[in-house]
Amino acid sequence: MSVPLLDLKPQYAALQAGFDAAIARVVGSQHFIMGPEVNAFEAEVASFLGASSAVTCASGSDALLLALWALDIGPGDEVITTAFTFFATAGAVSRLGATPVFVDIDPATLNIDPVAIDAAVTARTKAIIPVHIFGLPADMDAISAVGRKHGLAVIEDAAQSIGATWRGQQTGTMGDFGCFSFFPSKNLGCWGDGGLVTTMRDDLREVVKQLRVHGNYPKKYFHKRVGMNSRLDALQAAILRVKLPHLAAWGEARRERVIGYKARLADRGLAEQVVFQSVPEQAVPVYHQVVVRIAERDRVMAHLQARGIGCAIYYPRPLHLQECFADLGQTEGSLPHTEQACREALALPIFPELSADQQDEVVGALAEAIQ
Ligand SMILES: *Cc1c(COP(=O)(O)O)cnc(C)c1O
């Protein structure tokens, strides 16, 4: 039996009638840009998150860009973040002419190490971007404290963590900004690109809204600043409105499947060889990915692939060692925990509908490779 890394088809089949009605509604109205669907989704997702407002945009990458831009971050400024993340986290910083400064992770959680952030602050530092990697909240108590101590903005990259909580509070609502992605494979995915910015900064909410529509202010065709075009399509908003009511249950199903993996591995005596992200007691993760660490990862991965088990490496090369960041001067060996995670990390199949038989198959294949 082959097992895909991610299968979106069961979710589509379960909600098809709702999608059909939502699409017919938008197409019938012929209202495709902004308007009632986008407004309704923004209100519904803000309420889900417990955020005072939510501003949609064209992608998670743009959400990061809009947040940094609203903070007026640019040339000469430094932004501290993790090198163990998707490229967009740091790409947004560079696109504005600012400098990403990469610090190491905590090897137990794979999230950014707050002590390392504190040590990397300089007179040029303007912001910190923690990433809630694979849907596990970063230590927001310690990160917020470092931010307060040095007067830095905190932008949460919550692209992988929608629905996850830290001390009961949703990720993306604890920093100055929260940035989310609705890329199809994310836990709340649309049928194309989409993103969202939340902000706790009442003074900057309107700035984000202006920047996403060419800096329009005080009305259309009048421009207070130069912005961009970064909107969520009404069709995507309508699709997301069908999915949002199910997000909490999907998160629960993902957590159950991780418990299932751990129990099966323990039964086979493999609990030590297959190491999961350790979950702090304050955190409720949503497992966007189930990333485990395994010695001889490449050999184990080849075996799983030969057995038809979907798996992937997040991330094969850390950001500080990417060619485009070579001039920043962070060389091999500078972030040892990050580099080791890149050598050992392996993502296993996870989606809410993953069956018990499929989990047996994955763990069976792991056992063959490791024992
Ligand atoms: C997916 C992702 C993004 C970017 O989102 P897009 O919608 O693909 O632009 C940013 N950061 C992280 C950590 C992500 O996983």
XYZ file of C-alpha atoms and ligand atoms in Angstrom:
386
model
C 0.000 0.000 0.000
C 1.459 3.378 -0.909
C 0.829 6.325 1.431
C 0.977 9.912 0.167
C 2.699 12.635 2.195
C -0.464 14.724 1.834
C -3.805 13.874 0.256
C -6.263 16.752 -0.147
C -8.861 14.755 -2.069
C -10.797 13.336 0.926
C -11.254 16.853 2.312
C -12.506 18.049 -1.066
C -14.922 15.136 -1.378
C -16.341 15.752 2.108
C -16.988 19.450 1.500
C -17.726 19.468 -2.229
C -21.342 20.613 -1.947
C -20.272 23.576 0.171
C -17.537 24.536 -2.295
C -19.927 24.289 -5.232
C -22.420 26.596 -3.516
C -19.711 29.079 -2.495
C -18.280 29.282 -5.993
C -21.719 29.626 -7.561
C -22.429 32.495 -5.153
C -19.308 34.421 -6.193
C -19.658 33.691 -9.880
C -23.345 34.670 -9.737
C -22.459 37.984 -8.129
C -19.591 38.622 -10.612
C -17.815 40.358 -7.724
C -14.251 39.021 -7.775
C -12.059 41.632 -6.048
C -12.556 42.492 -2.345
C -16.254 42.882 -1.469
C -18.580 40.836 0.751
C -16.824 37.419 0.641
C -13.464 38.922 1.584
C -15.043 41.076 4.307
C -16.939 38.101 5.728
C -13.863 35.852 5.719
C -11.763 38.532 7.405
C -14.373 38.873 10.155
C -14.723 35.092 10.582
C -10.997 34.381 10.701
C -10.397 37.305 13.102
C -13.030 35.824 15.387
C -11.480 32.322 15.116
C -8.079 33.745 16.039
C -9.348 36.085 18.724
C -7.641 38.928 16.840
C -9.053 42.438 16.745
C -8.775 42.417 12.953
C -7.443 40.414 10.038
C -6.274 41.816 6.707
C -6.111 39.329 3.829
C -3.522 39.570 1.053
C -2.217 37.595 -1.914
C 0.158 35.168 -0.144
C 1.961 34.375 3.078
C 5.095 35.849 1.546
C 3.268 39.124 0.948
C 1.909 39.037 4.498
C 5.503 39.083 5.783
C 6.431 41.810 3.327
C 3.447 43.971 4.313
C 4.208 43.628 8.034
C 7.879 44.579 7.609
C 6.957 47.385 5.233
C 4.351 48.820 7.623
C 7.094 48.915 10.265
C 9.198 50.905 7.780
C 11.999 48.340 7.834
C 14.532 48.870 5.064
C 18.204 49.384 4.166
C 20.521 49.413 7.184
C 18.049 47.555 9.390
C 18.594 44.048 10.742
C 15.898 41.473 11.389
C 16.694 38.419 13.494
C 15.153 35.135 12.415
C 15.744 31.401 12.030
C 17.575 29.712 9.172
C 15.448 26.588 9.647
C 12.369 27.759 7.769
C 10.868 28.220 4.340
C 12.712 30.791 2.246
C 9.941 33.434 2.343
C 10.628 34.278 6.009
C 13.983 35.826 5.142
C 13.208 36.688 1.525
C 10.734 39.349 2.672
C 13.446 41.009 4.772
C 15.889 41.117 1.864
C 13.270 42.352 -0.603
C 12.922 45.505 1.499
C 16.692 46.014 1.479
C 17.091 45.022 5.126
C 19.454 42.307 6.397
C 18.310 38.974 7.792
C 20.418 37.834 10.749
C 20.106 34.098 11.301
C 20.373 32.568 14.766
C 20.309 28.935 15.834
C 17.378 26.781 16.878
C 16.621 24.806 20.011
C 17.327 21.242 18.820
C 14.468 19.830 20.931
C 11.685 21.964 19.434
C 13.362 23.008 16.142
C 12.139 26.552 16.907
C 14.286 29.686 17.167
C 16.350 29.893 20.376
C 15.398 33.027 22.374
C 18.815 33.149 24.077
C 20.475 33.280 20.653
C 18.148 36.125 19.624
C 19.167 38.162 22.650
C 22.851 37.621 21.854
C 22.435 38.739 18.220
C 20.794 42.127 18.902
C 22.766 45.155 17.670
C 22.040 48.864 17.395
C 20.645 48.151 13.908
C 18.184 45.438 14.949
C 14.567 46.445 14.308
C 12.548 43.239 14.536
C 12.445 39.526 15.331
C 10.635 36.991 13.151
C 9.962 33.772 15.055
C 8.515 30.968 12.909
C 6.173 28.467 14.552
C 7.893 25.705 12.674
C 5.784 22.771 11.438
C 2.888 24.148 13.512
C 4.638 24.051 16.908
C 4.483 27.427 18.677
C 7.843 29.037 19.411
C 8.508 30.189 22.998
C 6.510 33.411 22.839
C 7.098 34.247 26.523
C 10.859 34.410 26.046
C 10.696 35.980 22.564
C 8.301 38.726 23.691
C 10.578 39.410 26.656
C 13.625 39.828 24.382
C 11.557 42.097 22.125
C 10.479 44.271 25.057
C 13.979 44.399 26.508
C 15.449 45.824 23.293
C 12.395 47.677 21.946
C 12.038 45.385 18.906
C 8.946 44.554 16.891
C 7.925 40.877 16.848
C 6.469 39.483 13.610
C 5.171 35.941 14.019
C 5.518 33.793 10.899
C 2.409 31.708 11.522
C 2.239 30.355 7.952
C 2.434 26.783 9.272
C 0.625 27.228 12.578
C -2.915 28.523 12.094
C -4.965 27.145 14.997
C -1.971 26.379 17.237
C -1.909 28.004 20.663
C 0.620 29.130 23.279
C -0.898 29.472 26.779
C -4.293 29.262 25.068
C -3.585 32.195 22.768
C -3.552 31.697 18.998
C -0.220 31.966 17.213
C -0.129 35.126 15.131
C -1.910 37.184 17.800
C 0.880 37.612 20.338
C 3.468 39.677 18.467
C 3.075 43.072 16.796
C 2.102 41.222 13.601
C 1.059 37.708 12.646
C 1.508 36.418 9.092
C -0.441 33.474 7.682
C -0.455 31.566 4.382
C -3.348 29.857 2.624
C -1.105 27.987 0.168
C -3.072 24.820 -0.782
C -0.993 22.438 1.340
C -1.153 24.572 4.507
C -3.559 23.473 7.266
C -6.083 26.037 6.026
C -5.412 26.080 2.290
C -7.235 27.783 -0.549
C -7.096 26.779 -4.235
C -4.201 28.995 -5.192
C -2.225 31.614 -3.306
C -3.560 33.566 -0.352
C -2.365 35.165 2.871
C -3.332 37.153 5.937
C -1.851 39.732 8.291
C -3.078 40.252 11.823
C -1.785 43.098 13.917
C -1.975 44.182 17.494
C -0.680 47.608 16.431
C -3.785 49.776 16.044
C -1.582 52.527 14.579
C -0.388 50.287 11.728
C -3.542 48.365 10.755
C -4.643 51.045 8.294
C -1.106 51.244 6.895
C -1.224 47.517 6.023
C -4.616 47.985 4.376
C -3.300 50.901 2.345
C -0.103 49.101 1.297
C -2.053 46.124 -0.114
C -3.951 48.418 -2.522
C -1.282 50.732 -3.951
C -1.204 53.000 -0.911
C -4.707 54.327 -1.619
C -5.580 57.028 0.933
C -7.920 58.641 1.859
C -9.790 57.089 -1.070
C -9.243 55.317 -4.374
C -7.018 57.154 -6.900
C -5.387 59.224 -4.118
C -2.089 57.913 -2.769
C -0.511 58.669 0.568
C 2.345 56.224 0.004
C 3.549 53.740 -2.617
C 2.097 50.312 -1.956
C 1.533 47.149 -3.971
C -1.312 45.048 -5.327
C -1.734 42.148 -2.919
C -5.320 41.063 -2.445
C -7.063 37.773 -1.668
C -9.470 36.844 -4.491
C -13.158 36.727 -3.547
C -13.274 33.136 -4.895
C -10.470 32.114 -2.530
C -12.197 33.851 0.389
C -15.407 31.947 -0.377
C -13.495 28.625 -0.428
C -11.754 29.463 2.847
C -15.127 30.258 4.451
C -16.222 26.683 3.710
C -13.095 25.249 5.307
C -12.603 27.488 8.363
C -15.374 25.907 10.489
C -13.534 22.560 10.213
C -10.054 23.808 11.048
C -10.176 23.087 14.787
C -11.336 19.484 14.202
C -8.617 18.983 11.583
C -6.023 20.162 14.112
C -7.358 17.642 16.632
C -7.226 14.871 14.014
C -3.604 15.728 13.216
C -2.662 15.581 16.911
C -4.386 12.183 17.228
C -2.382 10.880 14.287
C 0.857 11.968 15.912
C -0.171 10.092 19.067
C -0.846 7.131 16.770
C 2.615 7.330 15.225
C 4.290 7.563 18.626
C 2.345 4.595 20.025
C 3.188 2.411 17.017
C 6.870 3.361 17.183
C 6.977 2.659 20.931
C 5.408 -0.786 20.351
C 8.263 -1.611 18.019
C 10.891 -0.243 20.411
C 11.732 2.641 18.092
C 10.825 5.572 20.358
C 14.485 6.504 20.787
C 15.490 6.284 17.135
C 12.655 8.398 15.750
C 12.658 11.725 17.565
C 9.654 14.063 17.405
C 9.639 17.795 18.109
C 9.294 18.134 21.864
C 6.175 20.075 22.793
C 6.454 22.626 25.639
C 3.598 22.406 28.136
C 2.343 25.869 27.103
C 1.932 24.785 23.474
C -0.822 23.054 21.523
C 0.656 22.301 18.083
C -1.236 21.704 14.828
C 1.369 19.532 13.040
C 1.426 21.189 9.651
C 4.176 18.633 9.116
C 5.257 15.704 11.236
C 9.008 16.120 11.103
C 11.074 13.538 12.941
C 14.815 13.285 13.322
C 16.511 10.068 12.295
C 20.163 9.071 12.080
C 21.052 7.924 8.550
C 18.069 9.927 7.329
C 18.936 9.609 3.644
C 19.091 5.821 3.773
C 15.813 5.596 5.710
C 14.155 8.011 3.299
C 15.263 5.994 0.277
C 13.717 2.882 1.836
C 10.415 4.657 2.539
C 10.290 5.981 -1.005
C 10.995 2.535 -2.437
C 8.036 1.262 -0.371
C 5.762 3.987 -1.763
C 5.663 6.058 1.431
C 5.532 9.787 0.761
C 8.202 11.691 2.670
C 10.136 14.909 2.250
C 13.027 16.877 3.678
C 12.195 20.179 5.346
C 14.683 21.744 4.918
C 17.547 20.342 2.872
C 19.669 23.499 3.116
C 19.431 26.097 5.891
C 18.933 29.703 4.810
C 22.317 30.957 6.061
C 23.994 28.570 3.581
C 21.900 29.598 0.565
C 23.816 31.061 -2.344
C 21.778 34.266 -2.298
C 22.787 34.932 1.327
C 26.492 34.091 0.906
C 27.463 37.762 1.230
C 25.996 37.836 4.755
C 29.040 35.805 5.752
C 27.429 33.101 7.905
C 29.358 29.988 6.912
C 29.046 26.250 7.548
C 29.367 25.535 11.243
C 27.959 28.874 12.393
C 24.523 27.418 13.276
C 25.302 23.836 14.346
C 21.834 22.811 15.598
C 20.195 24.125 12.434
C 22.697 22.342 10.217
C 22.282 19.076 12.086
C 18.487 19.324 11.832
C 18.839 19.737 8.074
C 20.817 16.476 7.972
C 18.387 14.499 10.174
C 14.881 15.854 9.540
C 12.331 13.756 7.694
C 8.662 14.631 7.158
C 6.198 11.736 7.388
C 2.671 11.569 5.927
C 0.154 13.702 7.848
C -3.347 14.880 7.030
C -6.578 14.657 9.037
C -7.928 11.670 7.072
C -4.732 9.550 7.355
C -6.050 6.090 8.263
C -4.841 3.616 10.892
C -3.816 1.219 8.099
C -1.790 3.953 6.442
C -0.048 4.713 9.745
C 0.737 1.000 10.206
C 2.273 1.001 6.758
C 4.455 4.057 7.447
C 5.711 2.707 10.777
C 6.238 -0.762 9.293
C 8.448 0.709 6.598
C 10.348 2.789 9.155
C 10.960 -0.321 11.259
C 12.323 -2.252 8.249
C 14.736 0.577 7.517
C 15.938 1.211 11.055
C 16.102 -2.251 12.669
C 4.365 28.729 3.311
C 5.242 29.603 4.122
C 5.414 30.974 3.864
C 4.952 31.647 2.616
O 3.669 31.452 2.260
P 3.198 31.574 0.723
O 1.726 31.710 0.891
O 3.613 30.324 0.034
O 3.800 32.795 0.137
C 6.165 31.729 4.748
N 6.748 31.187 5.817
C 6.631 29.870 6.094
C 7.293 29.338 7.317
C 5.887 29.038 5.253
O 5.807 27.731 5.530
